[in-house]
Short mmCIF file of C-alpha atoms and ligand atoms in Angstrom, two decimals:
data_model
loop_
_atom_site.label_atom_id
_atom_site.label_comp_id
_atom_site.label_asym_id
_atom_site.label_seq_id
_atom_site.Cartn_x
_atom_site.Cartn_y
_atom_site.Cartn_z
CA UNK A 121 76.01 38.52 -24.32
CA UNK A 122 73.66 41.17 -25.78
CA UNK A 123 69.98 40.45 -25.95
CA UNK A 124 67.22 41.95 -28.06
CA UNK A 125 65.45 43.07 -24.79
CA UNK A 126 68.37 45.16 -23.49
CA UNK A 127 70.10 46.35 -26.61
CA UNK A 128 69.36 49.92 -27.57
CA UNK A 129 68.95 50.23 -31.33
CA UNK A 130 68.76 54.07 -31.40
CA UNK A 131 70.16 55.45 -34.54
CA UNK A 132 71.52 52.00 -35.59
CA UNK A 133 70.95 50.09 -38.72
CA UNK A 134 70.02 46.61 -37.68
CA UNK A 135 70.67 43.81 -40.25
CA UNK A 136 68.26 41.16 -39.28
CA UNK A 137 68.13 37.64 -40.76
CA UNK A 138 64.51 36.32 -40.57
CA UNK A 139 62.77 33.31 -42.03
CA UNK A 140 60.28 34.71 -44.64
CA UNK A 141 60.25 31.40 -46.48
CA UNK A 142 56.50 31.44 -46.78
CA UNK A 143 54.26 29.34 -49.07
CA UNK A 144 53.01 31.10 -52.13
CA UNK A 145 50.14 30.19 -54.35
CA UNK A 146 50.24 30.16 -58.20
CA UNK A 147 49.17 33.94 -58.18
CA UNK A 148 52.07 34.55 -55.78
CA UNK A 149 49.80 35.28 -52.85
CA UNK A 150 50.97 34.25 -49.37
CA UNK A 151 48.97 31.33 -48.14
CA UNK A 152 50.28 31.26 -44.59
CA UNK A 153 51.95 34.27 -43.12
CA UNK A 154 52.80 32.65 -39.74
CA UNK A 155 56.61 33.11 -40.36
CA UNK A 156 56.22 36.76 -41.22
CA UNK A 157 54.07 37.41 -38.07
CA UNK A 158 56.68 35.60 -36.00
CA UNK A 159 59.37 38.11 -36.93
CA UNK A 160 57.24 41.28 -36.09
CA UNK A 161 58.06 41.57 -32.45
CA UNK A 162 61.76 41.72 -33.17
CA UNK A 163 61.35 44.30 -36.03
CA UNK A 164 59.09 46.47 -33.95
CA UNK A 165 61.29 46.58 -30.94
CA UNK A 166 64.19 47.85 -33.27
CA UNK A 167 61.91 50.57 -34.70
CA UNK A 168 60.53 51.49 -31.36
CA UNK A 169 63.96 52.08 -30.00
CA UNK A 170 64.72 54.50 -32.90
CA UNK A 171 66.56 52.14 -35.23
CA UNK A 172 66.14 51.23 -38.83
CA UNK A 173 65.84 47.70 -40.17
CA UNK A 174 67.44 45.93 -43.05
CA UNK A 175 65.89 42.50 -43.49
CA UNK A 176 67.50 39.49 -45.19
CA UNK A 177 65.81 36.22 -45.85
CA UNK A 178 65.63 33.35 -48.34
CA UNK A 179 62.50 32.21 -50.09
CA UNK A 180 62.12 28.74 -51.72
CA UNK A 181 64.79 26.95 -53.49
CA UNK A 182 66.04 29.10 -56.46
CA UNK A 183 68.85 27.74 -58.46
CA UNK A 184 71.32 30.57 -57.40
CA UNK A 185 69.79 32.94 -60.02
CA UNK A 186 66.88 35.44 -59.76
CA UNK A 187 63.45 33.87 -60.47
CA UNK A 188 60.34 35.93 -60.17
CA UNK A 189 58.40 33.13 -58.24
CA UNK A 190 61.03 33.29 -55.49
CA UNK A 191 61.23 37.11 -55.27
CA UNK A 192 60.80 38.61 -51.80
CA UNK A 193 59.00 41.62 -53.41
CA UNK A 194 55.91 39.45 -53.08
CA UNK A 195 56.22 39.84 -49.40
CA UNK A 196 56.30 43.58 -49.27
CA UNK A 197 52.55 44.41 -49.11
CA UNK A 198 52.01 41.87 -46.20
CA UNK A 199 55.07 42.98 -44.25
CA UNK A 200 54.13 46.66 -44.68
CA UNK A 201 50.71 45.99 -43.32
CA UNK A 202 51.78 43.93 -40.41
CA UNK A 203 54.46 46.52 -39.41
CA UNK A 204 52.44 49.64 -40.17
CA UNK A 205 55.40 51.04 -42.03
CA UNK A 206 55.86 51.36 -45.78
CA UNK A 207 58.55 48.78 -46.48
CA UNK A 208 61.23 49.58 -49.11
CA UNK A 209 62.50 46.88 -51.43
CA UNK A 210 66.02 46.44 -52.93
CA UNK A 211 66.28 44.23 -55.97
CA UNK A 212 69.36 42.65 -54.94
CA UNK A 213 70.78 41.87 -51.43
CA UNK A 214 74.36 43.13 -52.22
CA UNK A 215 75.83 45.53 -54.65
CA UNK A 216 76.12 49.30 -55.06
CA UNK A 217 72.42 50.16 -55.40
CA UNK A 218 71.57 48.17 -52.29
CA UNK A 219 74.38 49.93 -50.32
CA UNK A 220 72.97 53.42 -51.43
CA UNK A 221 69.49 52.33 -50.21
CA UNK A 222 70.68 51.08 -46.81
CA UNK A 223 72.90 54.22 -46.29
CA UNK A 224 69.84 56.38 -46.93
CA UNK A 225 67.66 54.63 -44.41
CA UNK A 226 66.42 56.81 -41.54
CA UNK A 227 65.36 55.76 -38.08
CA UNK A 228 61.98 54.02 -38.21
CA UNK A 229 62.46 52.97 -41.99
CA UNK A 230 62.52 49.35 -43.14
CA UNK A 231 64.44 47.90 -46.12
CA UNK A 232 63.76 44.37 -47.37
CA UNK A 233 66.53 42.85 -49.44
CA UNK A 234 65.99 40.47 -52.42
CA UNK A 235 66.40 36.60 -51.80
CA UNK A 236 69.78 35.76 -50.53
CA UNK A 237 69.57 32.45 -52.39
CA UNK A 238 69.74 34.30 -55.76
CA UNK A 239 73.56 34.18 -55.07
CA UNK A 240 75.31 30.82 -54.70
CA UNK A 241 77.50 32.47 -52.17
CA UNK A 242 74.87 32.44 -49.56
CA UNK A 243 74.52 28.69 -49.08
CA UNK A 244 78.35 28.19 -49.71
CA UNK A 245 79.00 30.48 -46.71
CA UNK A 246 81.16 32.81 -48.63
CA UNK A 247 83.19 35.15 -46.39
CA UNK A 248 83.28 37.95 -48.88
CA UNK A 249 79.55 37.78 -49.61
CA UNK A 250 78.92 37.90 -45.87
CA UNK A 251 81.23 40.86 -45.59
CA UNK A 252 79.17 42.68 -48.19
CA UNK A 253 76.02 42.03 -46.36
CA UNK A 254 77.65 43.08 -43.07
CA UNK A 255 78.65 46.40 -44.70
CA UNK A 256 74.88 47.34 -44.72
CA UNK A 257 74.29 47.38 -40.83
CA UNK A 258 75.67 48.38 -37.61
CA UNK A 259 74.33 45.47 -35.50
CA UNK A 260 73.43 41.89 -36.60
CA UNK A 261 70.29 40.09 -35.29
CA UNK A 262 69.57 36.54 -36.09
CA UNK A 263 65.79 35.61 -35.74
CA UNK A 264 65.81 32.71 -38.15
CA UNK A 265 66.00 29.51 -36.04
CA UNK A 266 64.79 27.36 -38.94
CA UNK A 267 68.12 27.96 -40.69
CA UNK A 268 70.37 27.99 -37.61
CA UNK A 269 71.70 24.57 -38.41
CA UNK A 270 73.26 25.80 -41.67
CA UNK A 271 76.54 27.66 -41.75
CA UNK A 272 75.24 30.00 -44.52
CA UNK A 273 76.59 33.52 -45.10
CA UNK A 274 73.66 35.28 -43.61
CA UNK A 275 72.96 32.86 -40.74
CA UNK A 276 76.58 32.30 -39.45
CA UNK A 277 79.52 33.82 -41.34
CA UNK A 278 78.13 37.39 -41.18
CA UNK A 279 78.19 37.41 -37.39
CA UNK A 280 82.11 37.70 -37.23
CA UNK A 281 81.80 41.13 -38.70
CA UNK A 282 79.80 42.25 -35.67
CA UNK A 283 81.98 41.11 -32.78
CA UNK A 284 80.36 43.35 -30.18
CA UNK A 285 76.94 43.81 -31.76
CA UNK A 286 75.24 40.50 -32.54
CA UNK A 287 72.20 39.00 -30.83
CA UNK A 288 69.32 36.65 -31.23
CA UNK A 289 65.92 37.99 -31.99
CA UNK A 290 62.78 37.06 -29.94
CA UNK A 291 61.83 34.15 -32.13
CA UNK A 292 65.29 32.58 -32.02
CA UNK A 293 65.69 33.20 -28.34
CA UNK A 294 62.33 31.61 -27.44
CA UNK A 295 63.15 28.46 -29.43
CA UNK A 296 66.48 28.12 -27.69
CA UNK A 297 64.94 28.81 -24.19
CA UNK A 298 62.06 26.34 -24.82
CA UNK A 299 64.43 23.56 -25.58
CA UNK A 300 66.82 24.22 -22.78
CA UNK A 301 63.82 24.44 -20.43
CA UNK A 302 63.32 20.82 -21.24
CA UNK A 303 66.82 19.64 -20.59
CA UNK A 304 68.10 21.90 -17.86
CA UNK A 305 66.61 20.88 -14.55
CA UNK A 306 63.40 19.53 -16.02
CA UNK A 307 60.44 18.75 -13.87
CA UNK A 308 60.51 14.95 -13.64
CA UNK A 309 59.57 12.43 -14.91
CA UNK A 310 60.90 13.63 -18.37
CA UNK A 311 59.10 11.80 -21.13
CA UNK A 312 59.97 11.82 -24.77
CA UNK A 313 57.42 10.54 -27.26
CA UNK A 314 58.94 9.65 -30.74
CA UNK A 315 57.07 8.52 -33.73
CA UNK A 316 56.98 8.95 -37.48
CA UNK A 317 58.07 6.80 -40.26
CA UNK A 318 61.60 5.66 -39.73
CA UNK A 319 64.05 4.64 -37.03
CA UNK A 320 66.91 5.96 -39.30
CA UNK A 321 65.64 9.48 -39.00
CA UNK A 322 65.36 9.41 -35.29
CA UNK A 323 68.22 7.29 -34.03
CA UNK A 324 70.59 10.23 -33.27
CA UNK A 325 67.84 11.81 -31.20
CA UNK A 326 67.12 8.51 -29.33
CA UNK A 327 70.83 8.21 -28.54
CA UNK A 328 71.01 11.67 -27.15
CA UNK A 329 67.76 11.48 -25.20
CA UNK A 330 68.87 8.22 -23.47
CA UNK A 331 71.04 10.17 -21.04
CA UNK A 332 68.32 12.72 -20.28
CA UNK A 333 64.86 11.05 -20.21
CA UNK A 334 62.98 8.88 -17.66
CA UNK A 335 60.50 7.55 -20.13
CA UNK A 336 60.87 6.96 -23.82
CA UNK A 337 57.76 6.20 -25.75
CA UNK A 338 58.16 4.83 -29.25
CA UNK A 339 55.16 4.77 -31.71
CA UNK A 340 54.56 5.33 -35.53
CA UNK A 341 56.06 3.36 -38.23
CA UNK A 342 59.43 3.03 -36.45
CA UNK A 343 57.80 0.87 -33.81
CA UNK A 344 57.55 -2.12 -36.14
CA UNK A 345 61.28 -2.47 -36.48
CA UNK A 346 61.47 -2.77 -32.70
CA UNK A 347 58.77 -5.45 -32.78
CA UNK A 348 60.61 -7.41 -35.55
CA UNK A 349 63.77 -6.95 -33.58
CA UNK A 350 62.01 -8.78 -30.60
CA UNK A 351 61.06 -11.64 -32.84
CA UNK A 352 57.38 -10.50 -33.55
CA UNK A 353 55.41 -10.99 -36.77
CA UNK A 354 54.84 -7.57 -38.24
CA UNK A 355 53.19 -8.61 -41.57
CA UNK A 356 53.77 -6.08 -44.37
CA UNK A 357 54.35 -3.16 -41.88
CA UNK A 358 57.00 -0.55 -42.49
CA UNK A 359 60.32 -2.03 -41.40
CA UNK A 360 64.00 -1.13 -41.80
CA UNK A 361 65.84 -4.41 -41.82
CA UNK A 362 69.19 -2.68 -41.48
CA UNK A 363 68.02 -0.99 -38.32
CA UNK A 364 67.12 -4.18 -36.40
CA UNK A 365 70.40 -4.22 -34.72
CA UNK A 366 69.98 -0.57 -33.93
CA UNK A 367 66.67 -1.22 -32.26
CA UNK A 368 68.17 -4.03 -30.17
CA UNK A 369 70.92 -1.68 -28.99
CA UNK A 370 68.31 0.88 -27.98
CA UNK A 371 66.41 -1.67 -25.93
CA UNK A 372 69.77 -2.66 -24.23
CA UNK A 373 70.87 0.85 -23.63
CA UNK A 374 67.44 1.69 -22.09
CA UNK A 375 67.86 -1.20 -19.58
CA UNK A 376 71.43 -0.11 -18.81
CA UNK A 377 70.57 3.56 -18.23
CA UNK A 378 67.37 2.85 -16.28
CA UNK A 379 65.10 4.47 -19.01
CA UNK A 380 61.67 3.04 -19.17
CA UNK A 381 61.06 2.16 -22.80
CA UNK A 382 57.51 1.94 -23.96
CA UNK A 383 56.82 0.15 -27.22
CA UNK A 384 53.27 -0.53 -28.48
CA UNK A 385 51.69 -3.85 -27.47
CA UNK A 386 48.72 -3.66 -29.94
CA UNK A 387 48.02 -2.01 -33.25
CA UNK A 388 45.41 -1.00 -35.71
CA UNK A 389 46.06 -2.94 -38.96
CA UNK A 390 44.84 -2.56 -42.51
CA UNK A 391 44.79 -4.79 -45.60
CA UNK A 392 46.20 -1.92 -47.72
CA UNK A 393 47.96 1.38 -47.20
CA UNK A 394 44.65 3.15 -47.78
CA UNK A 395 42.12 4.94 -45.41
CA UNK A 396 39.27 2.82 -46.92
CA UNK A 397 41.07 -0.50 -46.49
CA UNK A 398 39.62 -3.19 -44.00
CA UNK A 399 40.77 -2.35 -40.54
CA UNK A 400 41.04 -4.44 -37.36
CA UNK A 401 43.15 -4.55 -34.24
CA UNK A 402 45.65 -7.11 -33.02
CA UNK A 403 48.55 -7.83 -30.82
CA UNK A 404 51.36 -5.85 -32.48
CA UNK A 405 53.75 -9.00 -32.59
CA UNK A 406 50.95 -11.08 -34.32
CA UNK A 407 50.10 -9.20 -37.49
CA UNK A 408 48.87 -11.60 -40.17
CA UNK A 409 50.71 -11.68 -43.40
CA UNK A 410 49.32 -9.26 -46.01
CA UNK A 411 48.19 -6.83 -43.21
CA UNK A 412 50.06 -3.74 -42.15
CA UNK A 413 50.12 -1.70 -38.88
CA UNK A 414 49.04 1.99 -39.44
CA UNK A 415 48.31 3.12 -35.85
CA UNK A 416 48.72 2.22 -32.26
CA UNK A 417 45.93 0.18 -30.72
CA UNK A 418 43.59 0.92 -27.79
CA UNK A 419 45.61 -0.84 -25.15
CA UNK A 420 48.72 1.00 -26.20
CA UNK A 421 46.81 4.30 -26.31
CA UNK A 422 45.76 3.76 -22.73
CA UNK A 423 49.28 2.86 -21.56
CA UNK A 424 51.01 5.82 -23.38
CA UNK A 425 48.36 8.29 -22.14
CA UNK A 426 48.80 7.14 -18.63
CA UNK A 427 52.60 7.67 -18.81
CA UNK A 428 52.27 11.12 -20.53
CA UNK A 429 49.73 12.36 -18.04
CA UNK A 430 51.85 11.56 -15.04
CA UNK A 431 54.95 13.35 -16.67
CA UNK A 432 56.34 16.63 -15.41
CA UNK A 433 58.14 17.42 -18.76
CA UNK A 434 57.25 16.11 -22.26
CA UNK A 435 58.86 16.23 -25.70
CA UNK A 436 56.93 15.03 -28.68
CA UNK A 437 58.12 14.42 -32.08
CA UNK A 438 56.54 12.36 -34.69
CA UNK A 439 52.92 10.87 -35.07
CA UNK A 440 51.86 7.54 -33.66
CA UNK A 441 50.34 6.30 -36.94
CA UNK A 442 49.40 7.56 -40.45
CA UNK A 443 47.47 10.48 -38.98
CA UNK A 444 46.85 11.98 -42.36
CA UNK A 445 44.23 9.22 -42.86
CA UNK A 446 41.12 9.66 -40.60
CA UNK A 447 40.88 5.93 -39.74
CA UNK A 448 44.54 5.88 -38.51
CA UNK A 449 44.71 9.15 -36.62
CA UNK A 450 43.23 8.05 -33.31
CA UNK A 451 46.48 7.19 -31.57
CA UNK A 452 48.06 10.46 -32.53
CA UNK A 453 44.96 12.37 -31.32
CA UNK A 454 44.98 10.47 -27.95
CA UNK A 455 48.64 11.29 -27.40
CA UNK A 456 48.08 14.94 -28.28
CA UNK A 457 45.08 15.07 -25.86
CA UNK A 458 47.15 13.43 -23.08
CA UNK A 459 49.90 16.04 -23.63
CA UNK A 460 47.40 18.74 -23.33
CA UNK A 461 45.89 17.29 -20.16
CA UNK A 462 49.40 16.92 -18.58
CA UNK A 463 50.15 20.52 -19.63
CA UNK A 464 46.95 21.66 -17.85
CA UNK A 465 48.19 19.94 -14.67
CA UNK A 466 51.38 21.85 -14.78
CA UNK A 467 53.78 19.87 -17.03
CA UNK A 468 56.09 21.53 -19.41
CA UNK A 469 55.46 20.35 -23.09
CA UNK A 470 57.43 20.94 -26.17
CA UNK A 471 56.02 19.73 -29.53
CA UNK A 472 58.52 19.92 -32.46
CA UNK A 473 59.38 18.59 -35.74
CA UNK A 474 57.28 18.80 -38.96
CA UNK A 475 54.49 16.27 -38.62
CA UNK A 476 53.79 16.43 -34.85
CA UNK A 477 53.40 20.25 -35.47
CA UNK A 478 51.05 19.43 -38.32
CA UNK A 479 49.13 17.02 -36.03
CA UNK A 480 48.89 19.58 -33.11
CA UNK A 481 47.54 22.18 -35.56
CA UNK A 482 45.09 19.70 -37.11
CA UNK A 483 43.47 19.32 -33.67
CA UNK A 484 43.60 23.02 -32.72
CA UNK A 485 45.71 22.28 -29.68
CA UNK A 486 48.71 24.42 -30.38
CA UNK A 487 47.85 26.94 -27.64
CA UNK A 488 47.18 24.20 -25.20
CA UNK A 489 50.76 22.89 -24.97
CA UNK A 490 53.66 24.98 -23.54
CA UNK A 491 55.56 25.44 -26.87
CA UNK A 492 55.41 24.48 -30.51
CA UNK A 493 58.70 24.69 -32.18
CA UNK A 494 58.68 25.77 -35.75
CA UNK A 495 62.41 25.02 -36.09
CA UNK A 496 62.02 21.78 -38.02
CA UNK A 497 65.50 20.49 -39.03
CA UNK A 498 67.21 22.97 -36.62
CA UNK A 499 65.20 21.83 -33.73
CA UNK A 500 65.91 18.18 -34.37
CA UNK A 501 69.59 18.73 -34.74
CA UNK A 502 69.61 20.68 -31.44
CA UNK A 503 67.86 17.87 -29.76
CA UNK A 504 70.41 15.44 -31.18
CA UNK A 505 72.88 17.47 -29.16
CA UNK A 506 74.61 19.06 -32.15
CA UNK A 507 75.92 22.50 -32.00
CA UNK A 508 74.11 24.72 -34.37
CA UNK A 509 76.43 26.99 -36.32
CA UNK A 510 73.99 29.97 -36.32
CA UNK A 511 73.71 29.74 -32.51
CA UNK A 512 77.47 29.39 -31.87
CA UNK A 513 78.18 32.39 -34.21
CA UNK A 514 76.24 34.61 -31.90
CA UNK A 515 77.50 33.14 -28.59
CA UNK A 516 81.24 32.69 -29.62
CA UNK A 517 83.79 34.94 -27.95
CA UNK A 518 85.11 37.91 -29.87
CA UNK A 519 88.62 36.68 -29.56
CA UNK A 520 87.93 33.30 -31.07
CA UNK A 521 86.28 34.54 -34.23
CA UNK A 522 88.59 37.47 -35.16
CA UNK A 523 91.44 35.93 -37.13
P1 AMP B 852 58.60 11.57 -39.93
O1 AMP B 852 58.74 12.58 -41.01
O2 AMP B 852 59.71 10.56 -39.80
O3 AMP B 852 58.28 12.27 -38.67
O4 AMP B 852 57.28 10.73 -40.38
C1 AMP B 852 55.98 11.22 -40.40
C2 AMP B 852 55.28 10.27 -41.30
O5 AMP B 852 55.22 8.96 -40.67
C3 AMP B 852 53.87 10.67 -41.42
O6 AMP B 852 53.53 11.06 -42.71
C4 AMP B 852 53.10 9.32 -41.06
O7 AMP B 852 51.88 9.13 -42.08
C5 AMP B 852 54.09 8.32 -41.14
N1 AMP B 852 53.84 7.18 -40.37
C6 AMP B 852 53.44 7.04 -39.08
N2 AMP B 852 52.98 5.80 -38.72
C7 AMP B 852 53.25 5.04 -39.84
C8 AMP B 852 52.98 3.70 -40.13
N3 AMP B 852 52.61 2.90 -39.07
N4 AMP B 852 53.31 3.29 -41.30
C9 AMP B 852 53.69 4.05 -42.23
N5 AMP B 852 53.92 5.36 -42.17
C10 AMP B 852 53.70 5.82 -40.93
#
């Protein structure tokens, strides 16, 4: 398989799928350019080799027609600055005018195409649309891990038109490596910490992790369904009645497979879902009626931290409580600190999934863990053990994809 590091882009037009789905304010200024910055190493490598770049991305959720607020033209100034190259812009991502612009590109030049999702064909995965995109470049680079779980035209279908010239960009490659680092010969014990609101959102991950981890820590809103399953009183805490059976199955499976399952023993409770509500601590299976659990308690914090700090590898997805409220963030902060301290002692730690990334950033600890995945849904599906179409499309054998 080709890699971005070894591929020579000299005199090639590289068609690069990036994730420039950045937040814009009312005045259409970029409020967070992390995703643009993330693509720069890949783009610079191509330019340094003597290639030219044609960039494709989506932005926001347009309704399959052009809308100014979702135009990628708003990205041009920032991208030009970060690349140190005047970026050209095409008002469409396909069509005759776009083809003329891409044909005219010289080595060292960069062309940004308009939002792919102005065409319904993108998310439908249209082959003819993908073929038109493919006609613009000589080599296809996918550097958009965040959309790798979607079989869209630009993320998956387009790859078949580059049987010998398709590869991952640096971002995508490092996301994939960081996840496989965790599951291929991990330093043991391997501990997964799962939190967040619901069991239903995490069950596929739990099932897949059961064959891989030594320790499984469960916190956050989903823990109360486990406590109820075990016959505890959980007051008005978050619960999924239809997942009680699932929770019992998880407890059983952990026993069978020799996975040590850690469920909170105490909890911070409040008399309303509110930061300023009355707060106290109690055993997690003795929550009085009218009260609800919003964070793990001090005894649980200690136990979780001990397990985490003696781990060789760690995966963290989901907060331990309602960390957005300052009175109920303590458990999440303790877990984050324990991961940092384990990492300092040589553990490999991967933090991924929306809210745990938000938490690690809130405490300014992102550079103190081994890897923070920005993949969101794609990362979760990968951990669930699903094959991501965007990854498969690059890895797949030439023979299999040419029909
Ligand atoms: P998820 O998207 O499933 O990872 O869930 C993240 C959300 O779970 C965050 O917004 C937290 O506030 C919320 N959460 C964590 N613990 C609790 C809890 N005990 N009760 C209600 N919501 C919670």
